[in-house]
Amino acid sequence: MSLWLALAIGNSRLHWAAFSDSRLLHNWDSDYWTAAAIAQFAADPASAGLSIASEVSLQAPVPLAIASVVPAQTDLWQQYPAQQILTLADVPLAKMYPTLGIDRALTLWGAICSLGAPVLVIDAGTALTFTAADRANTLLGGAILPGLRLQQQALAQDTAALPLVALQPDLNLLPPRWATDTPTAIRSGILYTLLASLQDFACDWLLQEPEGAIALTGGDSALLHQALSQQNPALAARIHRDPALIFRGIPALRNWSLI
Ligand SMILES: Nc1ncnc2c1ncn2[C@@H]1O[C@H](COP(=O)(O)OP(=O)(O)OP(=O)(O)O)[C@@H](O)[C@H]1O
Ligand SMILES: CC(C)(CO)[C@@H](O)C(=O)NCCC(=O)O
Ligand SMILES: [K+]
C-alpha cells in the first residue's frame, strides 16, 4: 500500500490526512513544525511518530500535497523534497477570484465531491468563512469574519477589563443570554452572535437554493454544531459536519497524479 499525505496549513495550526491511493485513511491536527522537524521527517518519516506508521510502509520522503494560507509556512515546507503546493489553478471551480484562500476553494470542492452541488460550506476556523457554489460548480462567493477564538482574544487583548474566557465550560449547555457576570457576558455575546450569523447565512442560502446542501468544518465545528442543535435542531440536522472536508476532493483535483 503506497501512502501519501495531504497537509492543510491554517492560521492556527496544521491539518493532516493520510491517503492510500485515493482513499482517505485518517486525518488529524498538529501544531506548526520547525524546519528541523521537517528535515528529519523527509529523511526518516517513521521518526515523526505518525499514528499511521505501523499500518503501512513509509518510503522516505513521503509524498506530500500542501495547501497553505500562510506564506511563511509555505516557504518553510517548500524545503520538503517531495511536496506539491496546491493552487487555485488545480481546483475545478469556475469564477474563483485571485485572492480566494486555497483552503476555501478546496473545502468547497471537497463538499461538492462528498455532498454534490449546490453547496454552502461553513468553515469555523481561525477565521469563520461562508463559501458557496451553484449546481454548475461556479463559486457564488461568501463572507469572512473572526472565528470564535479570535473574538475571545480580540476582546482580551484590546480592552483593559475583559479576561480571556473559556468559551463553553459545558458543551451541552448554552450560556444564559442575559448574563450577569463578565465571563458569561463574553460567552453569551460571542456564541449567540456566531449562531445568529450562521443561521442568517444558512437561511439566506436555503432561500436561494432550497435543496442546497450545507457543510460545516473547522476547529470549532463540533462546538458550534452542538450549540446549534440546542437552538435550532431542524437546521442543525440539515448541516453535515465533516472535519476532513478540505481533504475530500484532493484525489479528484485537476491534473492530479498522486504527486
Ligand atoms: N489546539 C488548538 N489550536 C488552535 N485552535 C484550536 C485548537 N483546538 C481547538 N481550536 C479551535 O479551533 C479554531 C481554529 O480552527 P482551525 O484549527 O480549523 O483553524 P485554522 O485552520 O488553523 O485556521 P484558518 O483555516 O482559518 O486559517 C479556534 O477558533 C479554536 O477555538
Ligand atoms: C479567510 C482565511 C483566513 C480562512 O482560512 C483564508 O481563506 C484566506 O486567507 N483567504 C484569503 C481571502 C479570501 O478568501 O477572500
Ligand atoms: K493578515
PDB file of N, CA and C and ligand atoms in Angstrom, residues 10-13 15 69 103 123-127 147-150 152 218-220, ligand 1:
ATOM      1  N   GLY A  10      -3.196  26.065   8.192  1.00  0.00           N
ATOM      2  CA  GLY A  10      -4.114  27.126   8.585  1.00  0.00           C
ATOM      3  C   GLY A  10      -3.412  28.207   9.379  1.00  0.00           C
ATOM      4  N   ASN A  11      -4.161  29.198   9.803  1.00  0.00           N
ATOM      5  CA  ASN A  11      -3.562  30.304  10.551  1.00  0.00           C
ATOM      6  C   ASN A  11      -3.291  29.971  12.017  1.00  0.00           C
ATOM      7  N   SER A  12      -3.834  28.853  12.514  1.00  0.00           N
ATOM      8  CA  SER A  12      -3.553  28.447  13.895  1.00  0.00           C
ATOM      9  C   SER A  12      -2.679  27.214  13.988  1.00  0.00           C
ATOM     10  N   ARG A  13      -2.804  26.318  13.014  1.00  0.00           N
ATOM     11  CA  ARG A  13      -2.134  25.021  13.142  1.00  0.00           C
ATOM     12  C   ARG A  13      -2.187  24.264  11.828  1.00  0.00           C
ATOM     13  N   HIS A  15      -3.301  20.808   9.557  1.00  0.00           N
ATOM     14  CA  HIS A  15      -4.296  19.742   9.429  1.00  0.00           C
ATOM     15  C   HIS A  15      -3.733  18.713   8.450  1.00  0.00           C
ATOM     16  N   VAL A  69      -2.503  28.741   3.568  1.00  0.00           N
ATOM     17  CA  VAL A  69      -2.930  30.146   3.508  1.00  0.00           C
ATOM     18  C   VAL A  69      -2.005  31.015   4.348  1.00  0.00           C
ATOM     19  N   ASP A 103      -7.708  27.235   0.959  1.00  0.00           N
ATOM     20  CA  ASP A 103      -8.477  26.377   1.874  1.00  0.00           C
ATOM     21  C   ASP A 103      -9.975  26.482   1.566  1.00  0.00           C
ATOM     22  N   ASP A 123     -16.808  27.176   7.347  1.00  0.00           N
ATOM     23  CA  ASP A 123     -15.539  26.713   7.920  1.00  0.00           C
ATOM     24  C   ASP A 123     -15.257  27.519   9.180  1.00  0.00           C
ATOM     25  N   ALA A 124     -15.446  26.889  10.338  1.00  0.00           N
ATOM     26  CA  ALA A 124     -15.260  27.585  11.616  1.00  0.00           C
ATOM     27  C   ALA A 124     -13.828  27.407  12.100  1.00  0.00           C
ATOM     28  N   GLY A 125     -12.926  28.139  11.454  1.00  0.00           N
ATOM     29  CA  GLY A 125     -11.507  28.091  11.782  1.00  0.00           C
ATOM     30  C   GLY A 125     -11.077  29.354  12.508  1.00  0.00           C
ATOM     31  N   THR A 126      -9.810  29.708  12.384  1.00  0.00           N
ATOM     32  CA  THR A 126      -9.302  30.959  12.950  1.00  0.00           C
ATOM     33  C   THR A 126     -10.188  32.101  12.477  1.00  0.00           C
ATOM     34  N   ALA A 127     -10.375  32.138  11.155  1.00  0.00           N
ATOM     35  CA  ALA A 127     -11.437  32.967  10.580  1.00  0.00           C
ATOM     36  C   ALA A 127     -12.611  32.044  10.297  1.00  0.00           C
ATOM     37  N   GLY A 147     -13.166  34.174  13.812  1.00  0.00           N
ATOM     38  CA  GLY A 147     -13.657  32.945  14.427  1.00  0.00           C
ATOM     39  C   GLY A 147     -13.781  33.088  15.936  1.00  0.00           C
ATOM     40  N   LEU A 148     -14.218  32.000  16.535  1.00  0.00           N
ATOM     41  CA  LEU A 148     -14.532  32.007  17.957  1.00  0.00           C
ATOM     42  C   LEU A 148     -13.345  32.418  18.842  1.00  0.00           C
ATOM     43  N   ARG A 149     -12.209  31.766  18.626  1.00  0.00           N
ATOM     44  CA  ARG A 149     -11.068  32.061  19.492  1.00  0.00           C
ATOM     45  C   ARG A 149     -10.528  33.466  19.229  1.00  0.00           C
ATOM     46  N   LEU A 150     -10.544  33.853  17.953  1.00  0.00           N
ATOM     47  CA  LEU A 150     -10.063  35.191  17.597  1.00  0.00           C
ATOM     48  C   LEU A 150     -10.926  36.271  18.258  1.00  0.00           C
ATOM     49  N   GLN A 152     -12.573  35.935  21.126  1.00  0.00           N
ATOM     50  CA  GLN A 152     -12.203  35.946  22.551  1.00  0.00           C
ATOM     51  C   GLN A 152     -10.904  36.702  22.756  1.00  0.00           C
ATOM     52  N   GLY A 218     -13.910  22.727  10.321  1.00  0.00           N
ATOM     53  CA  GLY A 218     -13.063  23.638  11.085  1.00  0.00           C
ATOM     54  C   GLY A 218     -13.015  23.293  12.565  1.00  0.00           C
ATOM     55  N   GLY A 219     -12.033  23.888  13.231  1.00  0.00           N
ATOM     56  CA  GLY A 219     -11.728  23.553  14.629  1.00  0.00           C
ATOM     57  C   GLY A 219     -12.866  23.803  15.604  1.00  0.00           C
ATOM     58  N   ASP A 220     -13.774  24.711  15.275  1.00  0.00           N
ATOM     59  CA  ASP A 220     -14.899  24.988  16.177  1.00  0.00           C
ATOM     60  C   ASP A 220     -16.198  24.349  15.694  1.00  0.00           C
TER      61      ASP A 220
HETATM   62  N1  LIG B   1      -5.198  23.148  19.606  1.00  0.00           N
HETATM   63  C1  LIG B   1      -5.882  24.152  19.042  1.00  0.00           C
HETATM   64  N2  LIG B   1      -5.233  25.191  18.476  1.00  0.00           N
HETATM   65  C2  LIG B   1      -5.916  26.183  17.874  1.00  0.00           C
HETATM   66  N3  LIG B   1      -7.257  26.243  17.809  1.00  0.00           N
HETATM   67  C3  LIG B   1      -7.953  25.247  18.362  1.00  0.00           C
HETATM   68  C4  LIG B   1      -7.315  24.158  18.999  1.00  0.00           C
HETATM   69  N4  LIG B   1      -8.280  23.322  19.430  1.00  0.00           N
HETATM   70  C5  LIG B   1      -9.455  23.868  19.100  1.00  0.00           C
HETATM   71  N5  LIG B   1      -9.279  25.029  18.464  1.00  0.00           N
HETATM   72  C6  LIG B   1     -10.348  25.881  17.938  1.00  0.00           C
HETATM   73  O1  LIG B   1     -10.240  25.825  16.545  1.00  0.00           O
HETATM   74  C7  LIG B   1     -10.367  27.109  15.954  1.00  0.00           C
HETATM   75  C8  LIG B   1      -9.369  27.198  14.831  1.00  0.00           C
HETATM   76  O2  LIG B   1      -9.806  26.283  13.874  1.00  0.00           O
HETATM   77  P1  LIG B   1      -8.814  25.576  12.844  1.00  0.00           P
HETATM   78  O3  LIG B   1      -7.769  24.822  13.551  1.00  0.00           O
HETATM   79  O4  LIG B   1      -9.692  24.848  11.891  1.00  0.00           O
HETATM   80  O5  LIG B   1      -8.181  26.894  12.184  1.00  0.00           O
HETATM   81  P2  LIG B   1      -7.056  27.036  11.084  1.00  0.00           P
HETATM   82  O6  LIG B   1      -7.313  26.031  10.016  1.00  0.00           O
HETATM   83  O7  LIG B   1      -5.713  26.991  11.696  1.00  0.00           O
HETATM   84  O8  LIG B   1      -7.367  28.484  10.608  1.00  0.00           O
HETATM   85  P3  LIG B   1      -7.848  29.064   9.183  1.00  0.00           P
HETATM   86  O9  LIG B   1      -8.313  27.875   8.366  1.00  0.00           O
HETATM   87  O10 LIG B   1      -8.970  29.991   9.496  1.00  0.00           O
HETATM   88  O11 LIG B   1      -6.643  29.701   8.653  1.00  0.00           O
HETATM   89  C9  LIG B   1     -10.139  28.146  17.065  1.00  0.00           C
HETATM   90  O12 LIG B   1     -11.137  29.141  16.999  1.00  0.00           O
HETATM   91  C10 LIG B   1     -10.215  27.341  18.361  1.00  0.00           C
HETATM   92  O13 LIG B   1     -11.347  27.698  19.140  1.00  0.00           O
END
